[in-house]
Each structure stands twice: as C-alpha cells, then as structure tokens.
Amino acid sequence: MSYREIAKNMIDRLPDDKIIFVINMLEGLGEMSGLDIYPDFTPNEATIEAMAETDEMIRRGTGQHFEGSTEELFAQILGE
C-alpha cells in the first residue's frame, strides 16, 4: 500500500468535523513546499451572479458597507 493510499484510508476513517484539521495541515505543507495544492473550483451560476452583482455594487458605490465584528453584524441582521 502506498503512502497516498494509507493517508486516504486514514482520512476516510475520520469524522467529518475533524477533516478541517487535515485540510489545515495540507495547506501548511503545500505552502512550505511552494505548491498550489488547492482543488480546482468552478463556481455555479448563482455564485457567478452574486460575484457580478458585488462587482457592480463596488463599481457604482452602491450597497451597504459594514465595519465591525461578525458578532455585531449578526446582531444588526437579527435586530432588523
């Protein structure tokens, strides 16, 4: 069994809530090695539309800009 197969087998045995730690370690190893190990990402139609909308808002200077913590943002959203 190759090291790659051993690693995949170990990952398959981890609970989903622990996979983020594996991802963090792989990111660090990739950075230390000077490699781009991030998976290819192709956004779906809804994401492409949202990014275009955001770009247009930035270009026109419209929309609402928020400065503060995430906690403050959610408090504002839930308070409305």
GROMACS .gro file of N, CA and C in nm:
model
  240
    1MET      N    1   0.085  -0.118   0.000
    1MET     CA    2   0.000   0.000   0.000
    1MET      C    3   0.090   0.124   0.000
    2SER      N    4   0.060   0.220  -0.087
    2SER     CA    5   0.140   0.342  -0.097
    2SER      C    6   0.107   0.437   0.017
    3TYR      N    7   0.195   0.535   0.040
    3TYR     CA    8   0.168   0.636   0.143
    3TYR      C    9   0.039   0.711   0.113
    4ARG      N   10   0.016   0.738  -0.014
    4ARG     CA   11  -0.106   0.811  -0.055
    4ARG      C   12  -0.231   0.729  -0.018
    5GLU      N   13  -0.225   0.599  -0.044
    5GLU     CA   14  -0.339   0.512  -0.010
    5GLU      C   15  -0.359   0.503   0.141
    6ILE      N   16  -0.249   0.498   0.216
    6ILE     CA   17  -0.258   0.494   0.362
    6ILE      C   18  -0.323   0.623   0.412
    7ALA      N   19  -0.279   0.737   0.359
    7ALA     CA   20  -0.334   0.867   0.401
    7ALA      C   21  -0.482   0.875   0.369
    8LYS      N   22  -0.521   0.834   0.248
    8LYS     CA   23  -0.662   0.838   0.210
    8LYS      C   24  -0.746   0.749   0.301
    9ASN      N   25  -0.693   0.631   0.334
    9ASN     CA   26  -0.764   0.539   0.422
    9ASN      C   27  -0.782   0.600   0.561
   10MET      N   28  -0.678   0.666   0.611
   10MET     CA   29  -0.688   0.730   0.743
   10MET      C   30  -0.790   0.843   0.741
   11ILE      N   31  -0.789   0.923   0.635
   11ILE     CA   32  -0.883   1.034   0.622
   11ILE      C   33  -1.027   0.981   0.617
   12ASP      N   34  -1.048   0.872   0.545
   12ASP     CA   35  -1.182   0.815   0.535
   12ASP      C   36  -1.236   0.770   0.670
   13ARG      N   37  -1.149   0.743   0.765
   13ARG     CA   38  -1.192   0.697   0.898
   13ARG      C   39  -1.220   0.812   0.995
   14LEU      N   40  -1.179   0.932   0.959
   14LEU     CA   41  -1.201   1.047   1.047
   14LEU      C   42  -1.346   1.095   1.040
   15PRO      N   43  -1.399   1.143   1.153
   15PRO     CA   44  -1.533   1.203   1.148
   15PRO      C   45  -1.528   1.335   1.071
   16ASP      N   46  -1.640   1.370   1.010
   16ASP     CA   47  -1.646   1.491   0.926
   16ASP      C   48  -1.600   1.616   0.998
   17ASP      N   49  -1.629   1.628   1.127
   17ASP     CA   50  -1.594   1.751   1.198
   17ASP      C   51  -1.443   1.763   1.224
   18LYS      N   52  -1.365   1.660   1.193
   18LYS     CA   53  -1.219   1.666   1.212
   18LYS      C   54  -1.143   1.686   1.081
   19ILE      N   55  -1.212   1.677   0.969
   19ILE     CA   56  -1.148   1.690   0.838
   19ILE      C   57  -1.084   1.828   0.820
   20ILE      N   58  -1.141   1.931   0.880
   20ILE     CA   59  -1.084   2.066   0.867
   20ILE      C   60  -0.940   2.070   0.916
   21PHE      N   61  -0.907   1.988   1.016
   21PHE     CA   62  -0.770   1.985   1.066
   21PHE      C   63  -0.675   1.926   0.962
   22VAL      N   64  -0.721   1.826   0.890
   22VAL     CA   65  -0.641   1.766   0.783
   22VAL      C   66  -0.619   1.870   0.672
   23ILE      N   67  -0.725   1.942   0.638
   23ILE     CA   68  -0.714   2.045   0.535
   23ILE      C   69  -0.613   2.152   0.577
   24ASN      N   70  -0.619   2.195   0.703
   24ASN     CA   71  -0.525   2.296   0.752
   24ASN      C   72  -0.381   2.246   0.744
   25MET      N   73  -0.359   2.121   0.780
   25MET     CA   74  -0.223   2.065   0.772
   25MET      C   75  -0.176   2.058   0.627
   26LEU      N   76  -0.264   2.016   0.537
   26LEU     CA   77  -0.226   2.007   0.396
   26LEU      C   78  -0.195   2.146   0.338
   27GLU      N   79  -0.273   2.246   0.378
   27GLU     CA   80  -0.245   2.383   0.332
   27GLU      C   81  -0.106   2.426   0.377
   28GLY      N   82  -0.074   2.400   0.504
   28GLY     CA   83   0.057   2.437   0.557
   28GLY      C   84   0.170   2.365   0.485
   29LEU      N   85   0.152   2.236   0.461
   29LEU     CA   86   0.254   2.159   0.388
   29LEU      C   87   0.272   2.212   0.247
   30GLY      N   88   0.160   2.244   0.182
   30GLY     CA   89   0.168   2.299   0.047
   30GLY      C   90   0.242   2.431   0.044
   31GLU      N   91   0.212   2.519   0.139
   31GLU     CA   92   0.280   2.649   0.145
   31GLU      C   93   0.428   2.633   0.171
   32MET      N   94   0.464   2.543   0.264
   32MET     CA   95   0.606   2.521   0.294
   32MET      C   96   0.680   2.464   0.175
   33SER      N   97   0.610   2.388   0.091
   33SER     CA   98   0.672   2.326  -0.025
   33SER      C   99   0.665   2.415  -0.149
   34GLY      N  100   0.594   2.527  -0.137
   34GLY     CA  101   0.579   2.617  -0.252
   34GLY      C  102   0.485   2.562  -0.358
   35LEU      N  103   0.392   2.477  -0.316
   35LEU     CA  104   0.300   2.415  -0.411
   35LEU      C  105   0.160   2.472  -0.397
   36ASP      N  106   0.089   2.479  -0.507
   36ASP     CA  107  -0.053   2.516  -0.505
   36ASP      C  108  -0.131   2.386  -0.500
   37ILE      N  109  -0.178   2.351  -0.381
   37ILE     CA  110  -0.248   2.223  -0.364
   37ILE      C  111  -0.399   2.241  -0.356
   38TYR      N  112  -0.447   2.363  -0.375
   38TYR     CA  113  -0.590   2.387  -0.366
   38TYR      C  114  -0.661   2.321  -0.483
   39PRO      N  115  -0.780   2.264  -0.456
   39PRO     CA  116  -0.854   2.198  -0.564
   39PRO      C  117  -0.907   2.301  -0.663
   40ASP      N  118  -0.928   2.257  -0.785
   40ASP     CA  119  -0.991   2.343  -0.885
   40ASP      C  120  -1.132   2.375  -0.838
   41PHE      N  121  -1.173   2.499  -0.855
   41PHE     CA  122  -1.305   2.541  -0.812
   41PHE      C  123  -1.373   2.611  -0.927
   42THR      N  124  -1.487   2.561  -0.964
   42THR     CA  125  -1.568   2.623  -1.068
   42THR      C  126  -1.698   2.667  -1.003
   43PRO      N  127  -1.717   2.799  -0.989
   43PRO     CA  128  -1.839   2.846  -0.922
   43PRO      C  129  -1.964   2.812  -1.004
   44ASN      N  130  -2.075   2.789  -0.932
   44ASN     CA  131  -2.201   2.762  -1.001
   44ASN      C  132  -2.263   2.893  -1.048
   45GLU      N  133  -2.373   2.883  -1.118
   45GLU     CA  134  -2.438   3.001  -1.178
   45GLU      C  135  -2.477   3.105  -1.073
   46ALA      N  136  -2.531   3.060  -0.959
   46ALA     CA  137  -2.574   3.153  -0.855
   46ALA      C  138  -2.453   3.229  -0.797
   47THR      N  139  -2.342   3.160  -0.781
   47THR     CA  140  -2.222   3.225  -0.729
   47THR      C  141  -2.168   3.327  -0.829
   48ILE      N  142  -2.167   3.291  -0.956
   48ILE     CA  143  -2.120   3.383  -1.061
   48ILE      C  144  -2.207   3.508  -1.063
   49GLU      N  145  -2.339   3.491  -1.053
   49GLU     CA  146  -2.430   3.607  -1.050
   49GLU      C  147  -2.405   3.694  -0.927
   50ALA      N  148  -2.384   3.631  -0.812
   50ALA     CA  149  -2.359   3.707  -0.688
   50ALA      C  150  -2.228   3.785  -0.697
   51MET      N  151  -2.125   3.725  -0.756
   51MET     CA  152  -1.997   3.795  -0.770
   51MET      C  153  -2.011   3.912  -0.867
   52ALA      N  154  -2.086   3.893  -0.975
   52ALA     CA  155  -2.108   4.002  -1.071
   52ALA      C  156  -2.187   4.115  -1.006
   53GLU      N  157  -2.287   4.080  -0.925
   53GLU     CA  158  -2.365   4.181  -0.854
   53GLU      C  159  -2.276   4.260  -0.758
   54THR      N  160  -2.190   4.191  -0.686
   54THR     CA  161  -2.099   4.258  -0.593
   54THR      C  162  -2.003   4.350  -0.668
   55ASP      N  163  -1.947   4.301  -0.778
   55ASP     CA  164  -1.857   4.383  -0.859
   55ASP      C  165  -1.927   4.510  -0.907
   56GLU      N  166  -2.052   4.496  -0.948
   56GLU     CA  167  -2.129   4.612  -0.996
   56GLU      C  168  -2.156   4.709  -0.882
   57MET      N  169  -2.186   4.659  -0.763
   57MET     CA  170  -2.209   4.745  -0.647
   57MET      C  171  -2.082   4.822  -0.611
   58ILE      N  172  -1.969   4.756  -0.619
   58ILE     CA  173  -1.841   4.822  -0.591
   58ILE      C  174  -1.815   4.929  -0.696
   59ARG      N  175  -1.839   4.896  -0.823
   59ARG     CA  176  -1.815   4.991  -0.933
   59ARG      C  177  -1.901   5.115  -0.918
   60ARG      N  178  -2.029   5.097  -0.879
   60ARG     CA  179  -2.121   5.210  -0.867
   60ARG      C  180  -2.120   5.276  -0.730
   61GLY      N  181  -2.056   5.212  -0.633
   61GLY     CA  182  -2.053   5.268  -0.498
   61GLY      C  183  -2.187   5.255  -0.428
   62THR      N  184  -2.264   5.154  -0.463
   62THR     CA  185  -2.395   5.132  -0.400
   62THR      C  186  -2.386   5.019  -0.299
   63GLY      N  187  -2.497   4.992  -0.235
   63GLY     CA  188  -2.499   4.886  -0.136
   63GLY      C  189  -2.464   4.940   0.001
   64GLN      N  190  -2.459   4.852   0.097
   64GLN     CA  191  -2.430   4.892   0.234
   64GLN      C  192  -2.297   4.832   0.276
   65HIS      N  193  -2.209   4.917   0.328
   65HIS     CA  194  -2.079   4.871   0.376
   65HIS      C  195  -2.085   4.859   0.528
   66PHE      N  196  -2.035   4.748   0.580
   66PHE     CA  197  -2.038   4.727   0.724
   66PHE      C  198  -1.896   4.717   0.777
   67GLU      N  199  -1.868   4.790   0.883
   67GLU     CA  200  -1.740   4.779   0.953
   67GLU      C  201  -1.770   4.741   1.096
   68GLY      N  202  -1.716   4.632   1.140
   68GLY     CA  203  -1.738   4.584   1.275
   68GLY      C  204  -1.711   4.434   1.282
   69SER      N  205  -1.742   4.378   1.396
   69SER     CA  206  -1.717   4.235   1.415
   69SER      C  207  -1.832   4.154   1.354
   70THR      N  208  -1.808   4.027   1.335
   70THR     CA  209  -1.911   3.937   1.286
   70THR      C  210  -2.028   3.933   1.383
   71GLU      N  211  -1.995   3.935   1.511
   71GLU     CA  212  -2.099   3.935   1.614
   71GLU      C  213  -2.190   4.057   1.599
   72GLU      N  214  -2.130   4.173   1.575
   72GLU     CA  215  -2.208   4.295   1.557
   72GLU      C  216  -2.293   4.289   1.430
   73LEU      N  217  -2.237   4.230   1.326
   73LEU     CA  218  -2.310   4.217   1.200
   73LEU      C  219  -2.434   4.131   1.220
   74PHE      N  220  -2.418   4.016   1.285
   74PHE     CA  221  -2.533   3.929   1.306
   74PHE      C  222  -2.635   3.992   1.400
   75ALA      N  223  -2.588   4.065   1.498
   75ALA     CA  224  -2.682   4.134   1.587
   75ALA      C  225  -2.764   4.236   1.509
   76GLN      N  226  -2.700   4.306   1.414
   76GLN     CA  227  -2.770   4.403   1.332
   76GLN      C  228  -2.871   4.332   1.241
   77ILE      N  229  -2.828   4.222   1.179
   77ILE     CA  230  -2.917   4.149   1.089
   77ILE      C  231  -3.037   4.094   1.164
   78LEU      N  232  -3.014   4.032   1.279
   78LEU     CA  233  -3.123   3.971   1.355
   78LEU      C  234  -3.211   4.075   1.421
   79GLY      N  235  -3.160   4.196   1.440
   79GLY     CA  236  -3.239   4.301   1.501
   79GLY      C  237  -3.331   4.371   1.405
   80GLU      N  238  -3.307   4.353   1.276
   80GLU     CA  239  -3.391   4.422   1.177
   80GLU      C  240  -3.522   4.354   1.157
   0.00000   0.00000   0.00000
